[in-house]
XYZ file of C-alpha atoms in Angstrom:
534
model
C 87.519 -149.815 -56.858
C 90.658 -148.062 -55.800
C 93.706 -147.490 -57.936
C 95.636 -149.736 -55.756
C 93.212 -152.566 -56.449
C 93.419 -152.025 -60.199
C 97.265 -152.094 -60.100
C 97.101 -155.312 -58.102
C 95.212 -156.746 -60.915
C 97.885 -155.790 -63.388
C 100.563 -157.002 -61.015
C 98.933 -160.409 -60.764
C 98.725 -160.558 -64.565
C 102.405 -159.774 -64.834
C 103.320 -162.456 -62.188
C 101.215 -164.886 -63.978
C 102.950 -164.274 -67.314
C 106.376 -164.542 -65.600
C 105.294 -167.740 -63.827
C 103.989 -169.105 -67.144
C 107.278 -168.637 -69.063
C 109.478 -169.867 -66.109
C 107.223 -172.958 -65.929
C 107.414 -173.624 -69.627
C 111.159 -173.210 -69.585
C 111.506 -175.630 -66.830
C 109.058 -178.217 -68.559
C 110.906 -177.817 -71.764
C 114.113 -179.235 -70.331
C 112.703 -182.708 -70.104
C 112.155 -184.600 -73.402
C 109.127 -186.417 -71.899
C 107.207 -183.185 -71.652
C 107.782 -182.017 -75.215
C 104.808 -183.703 -76.951
C 102.303 -182.511 -74.339
C 103.619 -178.949 -74.512
C 103.470 -178.988 -78.352
C 99.876 -180.348 -78.291
C 98.921 -177.466 -76.011
C 100.094 -174.908 -78.556
C 102.874 -173.501 -76.469
C 104.724 -171.859 -79.278
C 101.705 -169.730 -80.168
C 101.450 -168.767 -76.383
C 105.047 -167.864 -76.172
C 105.353 -165.777 -79.364
C 103.578 -162.673 -78.090
C 105.514 -162.715 -74.928
C 108.739 -162.020 -76.863
C 107.518 -158.394 -77.231
C 106.248 -158.209 -73.598
C 106.873 -154.901 -71.833
C 108.696 -156.605 -68.985
C 112.184 -157.681 -69.863
C 112.392 -160.811 -67.639
C 109.343 -162.128 -69.403
C 110.844 -161.503 -72.703
C 114.071 -163.330 -72.205
C 112.451 -166.266 -70.339
C 110.079 -166.605 -73.257
C 113.118 -166.719 -75.467
C 114.771 -169.350 -73.362
C 111.682 -171.405 -73.457
C 111.573 -171.260 -77.286
C 115.169 -172.153 -77.476
C 114.730 -175.231 -75.325
C 111.801 -176.418 -77.426
C 113.682 -175.904 -80.641
C 116.689 -177.655 -79.368
C 114.929 -180.985 -78.913
C 114.256 -181.798 -82.604
C 114.131 -180.448 -86.169
C 110.303 -180.565 -86.162
C 109.953 -178.106 -83.386
C 112.780 -176.007 -84.759
C 110.777 -175.723 -88.043
C 107.683 -174.910 -86.203
C 109.493 -172.008 -84.412
C 110.411 -170.698 -87.946
C 106.859 -171.107 -89.376
C 105.474 -169.020 -86.495
C 107.663 -166.218 -87.653
C 109.366 -166.151 -84.307
C 112.810 -165.053 -85.658
C 111.597 -161.661 -86.832
C 110.047 -160.983 -83.372
C 113.095 -162.358 -81.576
C 115.712 -160.302 -83.518
C 113.742 -157.078 -83.796
C 115.732 -154.284 -82.095
C 118.085 -156.723 -80.390
C 120.803 -154.261 -80.244
C 118.716 -152.359 -77.743
C 118.010 -155.268 -75.507
C 119.860 -156.200 -72.325
C 122.543 -159.039 -72.177
C 120.151 -161.584 -70.779
C 117.823 -161.247 -73.721
C 120.723 -161.272 -76.233
C 122.007 -164.463 -74.643
C 118.552 -165.991 -74.817
C 118.013 -164.946 -78.427
C 121.429 -166.290 -79.516
C 120.456 -169.665 -77.849
C 117.425 -169.809 -79.965
C 119.430 -169.201 -83.150
C 121.917 -171.897 -82.046
C 119.108 -174.273 -81.145
C 117.528 -173.863 -84.605
C 120.804 -173.927 -86.615
C 122.249 -177.011 -85.030
C 119.887 -179.603 -86.584
C 120.737 -179.306 -90.288
C 122.383 -177.134 -93.013
C 118.835 -176.182 -94.280
C 117.759 -174.778 -90.871
C 121.097 -173.039 -90.401
C 120.685 -171.416 -93.862
C 117.222 -170.193 -92.777
C 118.773 -168.547 -89.824
C 121.329 -166.866 -92.044
C 118.685 -165.647 -94.425
C 116.617 -164.204 -91.610
C 119.544 -161.900 -90.509
C 120.701 -164.390 -87.811
C 124.297 -164.236 -89.039
C 124.509 -160.554 -88.862
C 122.945 -160.513 -85.362
C 125.527 -163.144 -84.292
C 128.404 -161.200 -85.608
C 127.186 -157.943 -84.054
C 126.976 -159.705 -80.684
C 130.569 -160.981 -80.988
C 131.540 -157.295 -80.840
C 129.417 -156.893 -77.542
C 131.321 -155.775 -74.524
C 129.679 -158.390 -72.218
C 131.733 -161.706 -72.229
C 128.367 -163.734 -71.704
C 126.962 -162.407 -75.023
C 130.331 -163.020 -76.785
C 130.309 -166.551 -75.715
C 126.627 -167.132 -76.804
C 127.459 -165.516 -80.136
C 130.581 -167.609 -80.776
C 128.706 -170.768 -79.843
C 125.793 -169.966 -82.373
C 128.392 -169.023 -85.006
C 130.116 -172.463 -84.646
C 126.778 -174.326 -84.957
C 126.110 -172.543 -88.301
C 129.682 -172.935 -89.757
C 130.159 -176.530 -88.847
C 127.603 -177.772 -91.432
C 129.324 -177.188 -94.689
C 131.700 -175.024 -96.673
C 129.103 -172.495 -97.908
C 127.827 -171.686 -94.429
C 131.465 -171.438 -93.148
C 132.248 -169.159 -95.995
C 129.222 -166.946 -95.111
C 130.670 -166.593 -91.655
C 133.997 -165.551 -93.080
C 132.309 -163.065 -95.439
C 130.571 -161.615 -92.392
C 133.965 -160.791 -90.969
C 133.547 -163.217 -88.046
C 137.065 -164.565 -88.037
C 138.843 -161.457 -86.612
C 136.151 -161.179 -83.923
C 136.701 -164.930 -83.000
C 140.494 -164.352 -82.692
C 139.774 -161.529 -80.399
C 137.712 -164.133 -78.233
C 141.018 -166.063 -77.975
C 142.553 -163.032 -76.313
C 139.767 -162.556 -73.779
C 140.653 -163.250 -70.138
C 137.557 -165.503 -69.603
C 138.469 -169.076 -70.164
C 135.036 -170.048 -71.484
C 135.264 -167.472 -74.310
C 138.732 -168.882 -75.323
C 137.196 -172.436 -75.421
C 134.206 -171.423 -77.573
C 136.162 -169.142 -79.880
C 138.662 -171.867 -80.580
C 135.895 -174.344 -81.373
C 134.232 -171.906 -83.765
C 137.589 -171.338 -85.608
C 137.873 -175.117 -85.948
C 134.265 -175.383 -87.368
C 135.110 -172.811 -90.020
C 138.711 -173.977 -90.999
C 137.861 -177.713 -91.304
C 135.985 -177.433 -94.604
C 138.492 -176.364 -97.118
C 141.983 -175.055 -97.746
C 140.655 -171.641 -98.653
C 138.758 -171.263 -95.411
C 141.713 -172.564 -93.412
C 143.990 -170.128 -95.310
C 141.531 -167.244 -94.381
C 141.761 -168.291 -90.717
C 145.589 -168.238 -90.973
C 145.749 -164.951 -92.832
C 143.734 -163.434 -89.911
C 146.497 -164.497 -87.503
C 144.660 -167.234 -85.756
C 147.518 -169.728 -85.402
C 149.555 -167.617 -83.064
C 146.686 -167.193 -80.572
C 145.583 -170.799 -80.794
C 149.215 -171.823 -79.957
C 149.098 -169.413 -77.034
C 145.814 -170.936 -75.877
C 147.464 -174.373 -75.971
C 149.657 -173.214 -73.028
C 146.499 -172.784 -70.824
C 146.242 -175.265 -67.988
C 142.555 -176.031 -68.768
C 141.992 -179.236 -70.471
C 139.005 -178.088 -72.572
C 140.921 -175.052 -73.796
C 143.859 -177.306 -74.766
C 141.471 -179.596 -76.566
C 139.738 -176.971 -78.542
C 142.979 -175.277 -79.528
C 144.635 -178.659 -80.720
C 141.448 -179.411 -82.632
C 141.438 -175.976 -84.387
C 145.075 -176.281 -85.345
C 144.377 -179.776 -86.648
C 141.462 -178.419 -88.814
C 143.989 -175.903 -90.270
C 146.969 -178.399 -90.720
C 145.066 -181.147 -92.461
C 144.464 -179.366 -95.807
C 148.098 -178.948 -97.071
C 151.805 -179.189 -96.326
C 152.140 -175.432 -96.354
C 149.444 -175.017 -93.734
C 150.988 -177.884 -91.747
C 154.298 -176.098 -91.850
C 152.709 -172.891 -90.656
C 151.446 -174.673 -87.687
C 154.790 -176.177 -86.954
C 156.507 -172.769 -87.215
C 154.509 -171.734 -83.977
C 156.923 -174.010 -82.116
C 154.270 -176.015 -80.399
C 156.148 -179.344 -81.091
C 157.363 -181.283 -79.197
C 154.936 -179.939 -76.517
C 152.100 -181.585 -78.533
C 153.695 -184.971 -78.079
C 153.893 -184.309 -74.365
C 150.042 -183.691 -74.415
C 149.405 -187.211 -75.620
C 150.118 -188.328 -72.053
C 147.697 -185.786 -70.549
C 145.450 -187.125 -67.917
C 142.365 -186.105 -69.974
C 142.244 -188.714 -72.643
C 140.494 -186.391 -75.033
C 143.440 -184.115 -74.886
C 145.744 -186.960 -75.780
C 143.522 -187.943 -78.595
C 143.365 -184.547 -80.150
C 147.137 -184.250 -79.730
C 147.450 -187.404 -81.828
C 145.087 -185.993 -84.344
C 147.166 -182.924 -84.807
C 150.325 -185.124 -85.093
C 148.552 -187.248 -87.731
C 147.453 -184.170 -89.805
C 151.082 -182.845 -89.792
C 152.971 -186.037 -90.719
C 150.463 -187.160 -93.378
C 151.495 -184.727 -96.000
C 155.234 -185.295 -96.813
C 158.273 -187.334 -95.916
C 159.952 -184.211 -94.605
C 157.068 -183.353 -92.118
C 156.882 -187.066 -91.066
C 160.661 -187.231 -90.487
C 160.430 -184.034 -88.399
C 157.899 -185.677 -86.171
C 160.076 -188.790 -85.915
C 163.196 -186.819 -85.057
C 161.458 -185.250 -81.981
C 160.291 -188.580 -80.562
C 156.868 -188.812 -82.357
C 156.871 -192.503 -82.790
C 157.465 -193.349 -79.128
C 154.730 -190.918 -78.050
C 152.239 -192.344 -80.510
C 153.060 -195.998 -79.476
C 152.698 -195.119 -75.735
C 149.221 -193.603 -76.422
C 148.210 -196.736 -78.307
C 149.443 -198.894 -75.452
C 147.790 -196.975 -72.638
C 144.429 -196.045 -74.262
C 141.561 -197.864 -75.761
C 139.305 -197.774 -78.847
C 138.549 -194.209 -80.300
C 141.343 -192.637 -78.258
C 144.112 -194.692 -79.843
C 142.685 -194.543 -83.402
C 144.375 -191.299 -84.615
C 147.668 -192.520 -83.167
C 147.477 -195.718 -85.164
C 146.625 -193.641 -88.305
C 149.694 -191.479 -87.579
C 151.969 -194.498 -87.353
C 150.571 -195.667 -90.730
C 151.201 -192.354 -92.448
C 154.657 -192.095 -91.027
C 155.568 -195.757 -92.167
C 154.008 -195.175 -95.577
C 156.310 -192.377 -96.532
C 159.417 -194.444 -96.860
C 161.166 -197.642 -96.018
C 163.521 -195.803 -93.465
C 160.607 -194.386 -91.470
C 158.869 -197.874 -91.539
C 162.077 -199.277 -90.157
C 161.848 -196.710 -87.361
C 158.344 -197.733 -86.573
C 159.471 -201.409 -86.476
C 162.506 -200.606 -84.302
C 160.260 -198.836 -81.745
C 158.096 -202.028 -81.439
C 155.277 -200.500 -83.444
C 154.443 -203.849 -85.060
C 154.096 -205.562 -81.745
C 151.724 -202.959 -80.432
C 149.654 -202.961 -83.543
C 149.498 -206.861 -83.210
C 148.089 -206.403 -79.668
C 145.552 -203.912 -80.954
C 144.300 -206.592 -83.475
C 143.876 -209.096 -80.762
C 142.161 -206.592 -78.315
C 139.803 -204.652 -80.531
C 136.412 -205.685 -81.668
C 135.174 -202.602 -83.543
C 135.542 -202.988 -87.323
C 136.669 -199.409 -88.087
C 139.434 -199.580 -85.505
C 140.537 -202.950 -86.910
C 140.362 -201.583 -90.479
C 142.670 -198.621 -89.597
C 145.053 -200.954 -87.804
C 145.340 -203.402 -90.689
C 145.892 -200.422 -93.039
C 148.731 -199.187 -90.926
C 150.272 -202.585 -90.802
C 150.072 -202.678 -94.643
C 151.909 -199.391 -94.790
C 154.720 -200.751 -92.729
C 155.115 -204.111 -94.495
C 154.714 -202.906 -98.103
C 158.315 -201.660 -98.708
C 160.853 -204.509 -98.763
C 161.179 -208.235 -97.859
C 162.712 -207.302 -94.493
C 159.665 -205.047 -93.702
C 157.317 -207.916 -94.734
C 159.292 -210.305 -92.563
C 158.884 -208.077 -89.576
C 155.090 -208.307 -90.074
C 155.083 -211.975 -90.642
C 157.181 -213.067 -87.678
C 154.693 -211.190 -85.470
C 152.076 -213.664 -86.611
C 149.932 -210.898 -87.904
C 149.219 -212.107 -91.398
C 147.124 -215.087 -90.077
C 145.010 -212.717 -88.012
C 144.380 -210.454 -91.089
C 143.492 -213.459 -93.121
C 141.023 -214.448 -90.365
C 139.483 -211.026 -90.485
C 139.188 -211.174 -94.222
C 137.463 -214.502 -94.134
C 135.077 -213.582 -91.318
C 131.560 -213.116 -92.853
C 130.788 -210.655 -90.010
C 133.605 -208.243 -91.025
C 132.444 -205.062 -92.722
C 133.141 -204.396 -96.393
C 135.716 -201.675 -95.500
C 137.543 -204.059 -93.135
C 137.610 -206.645 -95.761
C 138.967 -204.312 -98.381
C 141.674 -203.139 -95.968
C 142.621 -206.704 -95.194
C 142.851 -207.535 -98.898
C 145.080 -204.671 -99.684
C 147.374 -205.155 -96.780
C 147.747 -208.936 -97.487
C 148.572 -208.054 -101.195
C 151.063 -205.393 -100.296
C 152.903 -207.546 -97.649
C 152.724 -210.822 -99.477
C 154.227 -209.375 -102.655
C 157.272 -208.439 -100.626
C 157.351 -211.520 -98.275
C 160.100 -214.024 -98.697
C 159.608 -215.759 -95.308
C 158.931 -219.260 -96.239
C 157.334 -220.306 -92.898
C 154.862 -217.494 -92.992
C 153.922 -218.227 -96.549
C 153.504 -221.925 -95.745
C 151.119 -221.099 -92.828
C 148.769 -219.246 -95.078
C 148.846 -221.699 -97.993
C 146.170 -224.044 -96.706
C 143.335 -221.690 -95.779
C 143.382 -218.876 -98.195
C 140.953 -217.729 -100.900
C 142.004 -217.839 -104.575
C 142.407 -214.092 -104.998
C 145.045 -213.989 -102.321
C 146.441 -217.474 -103.064
C 148.065 -216.189 -106.271
C 150.200 -213.662 -104.323
C 151.494 -216.413 -102.144
C 152.303 -218.693 -105.074
C 153.994 -215.758 -106.824
C 156.294 -215.569 -103.968
C 157.066 -219.333 -103.911
C 157.756 -219.104 -107.695
C 160.541 -216.648 -106.727
C 161.870 -218.561 -103.662
C 161.859 -222.280 -104.686
C 164.031 -222.156 -107.780
C 167.045 -220.903 -105.690
C 166.484 -222.543 -102.298
C 166.866 -226.268 -101.730
C 165.798 -226.075 -98.073
C 162.626 -224.187 -99.067
C 161.836 -226.899 -101.662
C 162.260 -229.616 -99.071
C 159.969 -227.846 -96.608
C 157.433 -227.086 -99.358
C 157.125 -230.953 -99.960
C 157.118 -232.041 -96.320
C 154.621 -229.373 -95.156
C 152.050 -230.396 -97.873
C 152.626 -227.341 -99.967
C 153.365 -229.238 -103.107
C 150.402 -231.395 -102.671
C 148.198 -228.350 -102.141
C 149.453 -226.801 -105.337
C 148.577 -230.001 -107.341
C 145.017 -229.718 -106.069
C 144.487 -226.092 -107.413
C 142.385 -225.846 -110.477
C 143.792 -222.915 -112.460
C 142.665 -221.737 -115.760
C 145.259 -222.214 -118.562
C 147.140 -219.040 -119.408
C 146.367 -217.288 -116.209
C 148.924 -215.869 -113.854
C 148.004 -218.488 -111.205
C 148.616 -221.176 -113.839
C 151.982 -219.740 -114.656
C 152.996 -219.712 -111.008
C 152.002 -223.474 -110.624
C 154.079 -224.333 -113.607
C 157.043 -222.591 -112.299
C 156.764 -224.310 -108.947
C 156.305 -227.726 -110.418
C 159.388 -227.240 -112.545
C 161.318 -226.969 -109.267
C 160.751 -230.641 -108.362
C 161.370 -234.008 -110.068
C 158.657 -235.082 -112.389
C 157.917 -238.312 -110.334
C 157.535 -236.164 -107.133
C 154.997 -233.935 -108.829
C 153.231 -236.865 -110.157
C 153.137 -238.608 -106.751
C 151.404 -235.586 -105.122
C 149.007 -235.100 -107.985
C 145.199 -235.840 -107.332
C 144.346 -239.449 -108.077
C 147.937 -240.663 -108.175
C 147.444 -242.998 -105.090
C 144.391 -244.563 -106.783
C 146.289 -245.110 -109.889
C 149.053 -246.832 -107.944
C 146.525 -249.108 -106.240
C 144.971 -249.913 -109.559
C 148.424 -250.790 -110.876
C 149.036 -253.051 -107.889
C 145.825 -254.859 -108.585
C 146.671 -255.500 -112.184
C 150.291 -256.343 -111.620
C 151.438 -259.975 -112.480
C 154.224 -260.906 -110.022
C 157.233 -262.253 -111.718
C 158.101 -264.578 -108.815
C 154.923 -266.686 -109.603
C 156.303 -267.220 -113.229
C 159.665 -268.409 -111.962
C 158.086 -270.655 -109.355
C 155.939 -272.368 -111.921
C 158.855 -272.938 -114.279
C 160.945 -274.114 -111.441
C 158.418 -276.649 -110.442
C 158.115 -277.896 -114.082
C 161.858 -278.428 -114.442
C 162.007 -280.549 -111.281
C 158.972 -282.698 -112.118
C 159.439 -282.894 -115.927
C 163.253 -282.972 -116.196
C 163.241 -279.712 -118.073
C 166.429 -278.848 -119.923
C 166.421 -275.199 -118.673
C 170.028 -273.964 -118.042
C 171.117 -274.011 -114.445
C 172.469 -270.491 -114.877
C 168.921 -269.212 -115.535
C 167.518 -271.051 -112.603
C 170.221 -269.521 -110.436
C 169.601 -266.122 -111.634
C 165.905 -266.292 -110.962
C 166.618 -267.743 -107.541
């Protein structure tokens, strides 16, 4: 056999190995093929190919393993049990960019499933590999490293702290300064994944100088870059007023409010999230947002978007209104109540309804005028309907109860209170009667309306335990009316009247009998008595 023939055998073997890893990588892309591949022992077959002498075979084997591990935690654990990571990361610094990208993809695919798997990656020198790859000159490797780091850090505070301790944050900030757009996007995302867990981690990100470059990234025309930068700034601002002020000092407002009207609804949603995280902390921060037109921007977003997109805007309105009665008046004056009433009618998802009801409670809780603004929008009956609905979630019911309590304790609008009186559970009824006990003693018109609308009759039907708050309210209300009126509307009073009618002896019969006797028998009854009776 000639040397050429021998080399041809090896060439065929090499081509077969390459064809195998390419085919497995393609097959691994489809979930329907995974069980069959696993049953065929594909991981055992791919493992030795990670150390193949041919670089394309190495990195294609890594890609195939990454696709397998990406499907579910079971396969990710299988990759770990086969000691793949040690083979994968061995001498990675000497590998080419394609292999590094494939290896980082495997780390990301394993780490994404759970904190436990991410921790295994960290303990197998995966984090050090990722950080070293963040320093790589090639932008493709940097992107893959930032992506893998984000998947590790997003799970919990400890894993994010490990990333900070490994000096990853300054390298991520360098990613924000790269000319490649995709590196900016993933770098901002990873910073968000780190800073979202605690004030200490957010402060570490701020101390490294991230806010300035995130704000600069926000000026990029790309929607995804805007979205990731806004999200990272939100993850920083949410922890404290000081961090929120640090974000504000970059001068990104009121541009953030303009982003609420961005054609990409996800950009608008995240802009509302950042606004919410700023204004939730203090009255001063909320006032600043209001002064630059924040309420109008939030209401417009609620009006033009649906479901999850409008949710952070609704929450932001609630935070603003909750800080003070003046800010709540500003929300009311901007037709915020009207828009929230529309949301209650349109939405069907409980978590959105719960947040909307909470926001309405924040608006109406301050004074009688605030409560009246809510009442005249016919919102209280809708909230009560949601509270009484057996299909409502426990969280929605709790939010409805709290909002009704807050608003009713301030409400002096008689018509609104009257409309609720006849279909309300006892635990809310006491708040309504409490308001009537304040209104009726000083308002004759309200007392008349209370009788004619059936309110007084309803009160007499309530069975209240003596000595309770509800009993005290009923006593106060009854004292506002004449005793005979209260008795007339008491249960059983019509029956007692009928019984009295049945037992009554008419006086006219007595007079008639005596009159007849005087005519027939010549009675000596005085004529004056007869005339009086007549």
